[in-house]
mmCIF file of C-alpha atoms in Angstrom:
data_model
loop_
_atom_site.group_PDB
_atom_site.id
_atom_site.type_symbol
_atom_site.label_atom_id
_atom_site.label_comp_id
_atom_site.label_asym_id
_atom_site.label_seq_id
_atom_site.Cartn_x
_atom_site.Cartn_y
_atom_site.Cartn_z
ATOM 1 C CA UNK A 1 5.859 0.166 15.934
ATOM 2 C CA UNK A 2 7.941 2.832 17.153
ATOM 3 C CA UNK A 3 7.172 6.420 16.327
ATOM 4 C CA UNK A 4 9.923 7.156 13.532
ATOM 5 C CA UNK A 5 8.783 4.315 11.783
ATOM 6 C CA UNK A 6 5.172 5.139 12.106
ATOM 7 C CA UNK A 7 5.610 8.692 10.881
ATOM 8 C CA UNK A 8 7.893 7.252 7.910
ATOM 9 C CA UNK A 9 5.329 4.833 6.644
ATOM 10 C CA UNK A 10 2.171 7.832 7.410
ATOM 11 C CA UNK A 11 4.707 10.178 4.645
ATOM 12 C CA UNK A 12 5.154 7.356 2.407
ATOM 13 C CA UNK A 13 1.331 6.729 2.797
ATOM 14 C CA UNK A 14 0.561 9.857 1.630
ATOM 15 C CA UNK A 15 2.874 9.935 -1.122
ATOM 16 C CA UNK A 16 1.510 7.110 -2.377
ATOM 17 C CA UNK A 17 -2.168 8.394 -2.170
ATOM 18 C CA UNK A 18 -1.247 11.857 -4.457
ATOM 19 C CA UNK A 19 0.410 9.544 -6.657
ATOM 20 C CA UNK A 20 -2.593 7.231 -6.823
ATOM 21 C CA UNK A 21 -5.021 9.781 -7.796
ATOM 22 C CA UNK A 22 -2.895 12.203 -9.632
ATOM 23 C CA UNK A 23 0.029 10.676 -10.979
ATOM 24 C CA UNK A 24 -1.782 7.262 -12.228
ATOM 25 C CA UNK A 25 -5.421 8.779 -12.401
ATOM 26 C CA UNK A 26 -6.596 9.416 -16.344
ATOM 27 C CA UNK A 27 -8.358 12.079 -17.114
ATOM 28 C CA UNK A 28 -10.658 9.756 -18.857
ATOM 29 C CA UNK A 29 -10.878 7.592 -15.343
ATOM 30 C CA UNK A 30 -11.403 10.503 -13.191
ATOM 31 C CA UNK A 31 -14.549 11.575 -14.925
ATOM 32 C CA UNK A 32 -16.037 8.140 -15.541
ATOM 33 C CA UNK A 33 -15.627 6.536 -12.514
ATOM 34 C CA UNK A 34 -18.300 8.633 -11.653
ATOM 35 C CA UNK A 35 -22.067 7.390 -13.089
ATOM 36 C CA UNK A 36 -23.596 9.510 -15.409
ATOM 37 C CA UNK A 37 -20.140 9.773 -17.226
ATOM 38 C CA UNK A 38 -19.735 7.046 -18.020
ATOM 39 C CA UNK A 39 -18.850 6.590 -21.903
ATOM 40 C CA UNK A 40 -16.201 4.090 -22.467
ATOM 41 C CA UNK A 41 -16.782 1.479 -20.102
ATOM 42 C CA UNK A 42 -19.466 1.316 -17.004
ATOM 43 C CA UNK A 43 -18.412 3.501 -14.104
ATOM 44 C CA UNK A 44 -18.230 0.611 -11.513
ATOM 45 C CA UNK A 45 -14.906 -0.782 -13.267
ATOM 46 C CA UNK A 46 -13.716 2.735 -13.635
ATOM 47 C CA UNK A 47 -13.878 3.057 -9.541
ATOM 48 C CA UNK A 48 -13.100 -0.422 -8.504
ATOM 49 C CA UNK A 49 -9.978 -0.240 -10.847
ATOM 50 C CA UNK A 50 -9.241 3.324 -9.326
ATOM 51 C CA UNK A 51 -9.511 1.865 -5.700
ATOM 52 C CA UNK A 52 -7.615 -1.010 -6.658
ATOM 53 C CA UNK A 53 -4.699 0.573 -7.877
ATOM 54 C CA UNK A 54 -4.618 2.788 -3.858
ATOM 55 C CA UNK A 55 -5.609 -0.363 -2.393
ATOM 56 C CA UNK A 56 -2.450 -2.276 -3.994
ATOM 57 C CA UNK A 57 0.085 0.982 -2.862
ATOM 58 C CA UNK A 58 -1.328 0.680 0.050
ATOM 59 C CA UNK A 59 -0.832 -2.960 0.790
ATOM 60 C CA UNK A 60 2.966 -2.718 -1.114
ATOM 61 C CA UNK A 61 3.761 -0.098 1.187
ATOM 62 C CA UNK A 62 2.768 -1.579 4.389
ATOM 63 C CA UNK A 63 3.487 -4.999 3.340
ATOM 64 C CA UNK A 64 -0.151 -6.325 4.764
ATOM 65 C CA UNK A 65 -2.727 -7.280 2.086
ATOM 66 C CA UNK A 66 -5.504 -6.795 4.324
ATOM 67 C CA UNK A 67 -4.822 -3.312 4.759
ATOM 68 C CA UNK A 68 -4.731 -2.693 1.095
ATOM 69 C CA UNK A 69 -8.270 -4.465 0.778
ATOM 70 C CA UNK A 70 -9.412 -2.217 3.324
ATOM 71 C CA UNK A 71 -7.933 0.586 1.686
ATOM 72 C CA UNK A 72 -9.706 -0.434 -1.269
ATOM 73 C CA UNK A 73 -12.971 -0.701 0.153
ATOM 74 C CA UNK A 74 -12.672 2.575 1.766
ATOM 75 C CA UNK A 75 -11.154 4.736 -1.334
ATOM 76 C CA UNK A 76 -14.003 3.403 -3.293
ATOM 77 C CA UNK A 77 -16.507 4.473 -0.800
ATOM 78 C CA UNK A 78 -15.047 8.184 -0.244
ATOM 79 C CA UNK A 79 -14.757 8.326 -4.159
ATOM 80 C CA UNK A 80 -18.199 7.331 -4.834
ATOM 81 C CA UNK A 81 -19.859 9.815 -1.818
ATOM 82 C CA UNK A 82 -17.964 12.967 -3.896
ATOM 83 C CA UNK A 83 -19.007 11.399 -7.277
ATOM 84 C CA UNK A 84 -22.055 11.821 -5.692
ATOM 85 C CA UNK A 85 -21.433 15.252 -4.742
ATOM 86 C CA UNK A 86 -21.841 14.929 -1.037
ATOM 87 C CA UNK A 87 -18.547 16.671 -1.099
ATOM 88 C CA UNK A 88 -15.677 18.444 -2.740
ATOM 89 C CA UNK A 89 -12.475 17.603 -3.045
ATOM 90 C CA UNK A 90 -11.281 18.892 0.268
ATOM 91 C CA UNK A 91 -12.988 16.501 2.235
ATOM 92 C CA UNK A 92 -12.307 13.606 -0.525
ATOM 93 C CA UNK A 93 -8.948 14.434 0.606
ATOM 94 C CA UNK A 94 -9.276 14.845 3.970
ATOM 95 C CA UNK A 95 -10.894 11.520 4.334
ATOM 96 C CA UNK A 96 -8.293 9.675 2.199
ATOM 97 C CA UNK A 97 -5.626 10.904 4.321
ATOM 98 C CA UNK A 98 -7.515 9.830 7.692
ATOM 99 C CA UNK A 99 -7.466 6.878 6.324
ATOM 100 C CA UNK A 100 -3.782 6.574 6.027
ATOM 101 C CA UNK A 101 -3.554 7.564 9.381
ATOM 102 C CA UNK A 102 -5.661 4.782 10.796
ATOM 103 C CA UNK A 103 -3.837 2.397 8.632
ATOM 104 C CA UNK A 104 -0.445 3.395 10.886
ATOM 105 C CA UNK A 105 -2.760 3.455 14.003
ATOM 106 C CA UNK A 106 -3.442 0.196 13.370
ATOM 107 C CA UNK A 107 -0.309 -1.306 12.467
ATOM 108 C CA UNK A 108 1.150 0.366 15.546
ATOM 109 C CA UNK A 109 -1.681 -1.267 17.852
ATOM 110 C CA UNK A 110 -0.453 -4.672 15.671
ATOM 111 C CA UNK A 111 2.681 -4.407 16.661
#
């Protein structure tokens, strides 16, 4: 993959991550997807459904559905280790993004 496109698909990454958890993120999901606050439904569909939604912008984006199930496995594990306060949201963040960025390492090793 050359570099242009790599960098192009990293921004559009990205994008898609702040829109995932800010833009289509509920108040009401954001605090139950963690356990403990859980009211309306049990947290674990709150967070799978959370992941799901990156893990589907992800795979959209890149057009490879294996990325976006590994996107979804890994948004649900960064999401659960700050619901479990082993972290703020800087490094929630942080780690989301570094994922991105090993999503367009990959694909550029792919290609």
């Amino acid at each position: 993959m050359p570099l242009q496109d790599g960098l192009e698909l990293l921004a559009l990454l990205s994008m898609g991550h702040f829109l995932g958890d800010f833009g289509l993120q509920s108040d009401r999901m954001a605090a139950e997807k963690c356990r403990g606050q859980d009211a309306t439904l049990p947290w674990q569909w709150w967070l799978t459904g959370h992941a799901a939604i990156h893990g589907l912008i992800v795979a959209l984006l890149s057009g490879v559905p294996a990325l976006g199930l590994a996107e979804w496995g890994a948004h649900t594990l960064i999401d659960y280790g700050k619901c479990q306060h082993r972290y703020r949201i800087g490094v929630d963040q942080s780690l989301h993004l570094l994922c991105k960025l090993l999503w367009v390492l990959l694909l550029s090793l792919w290609a």
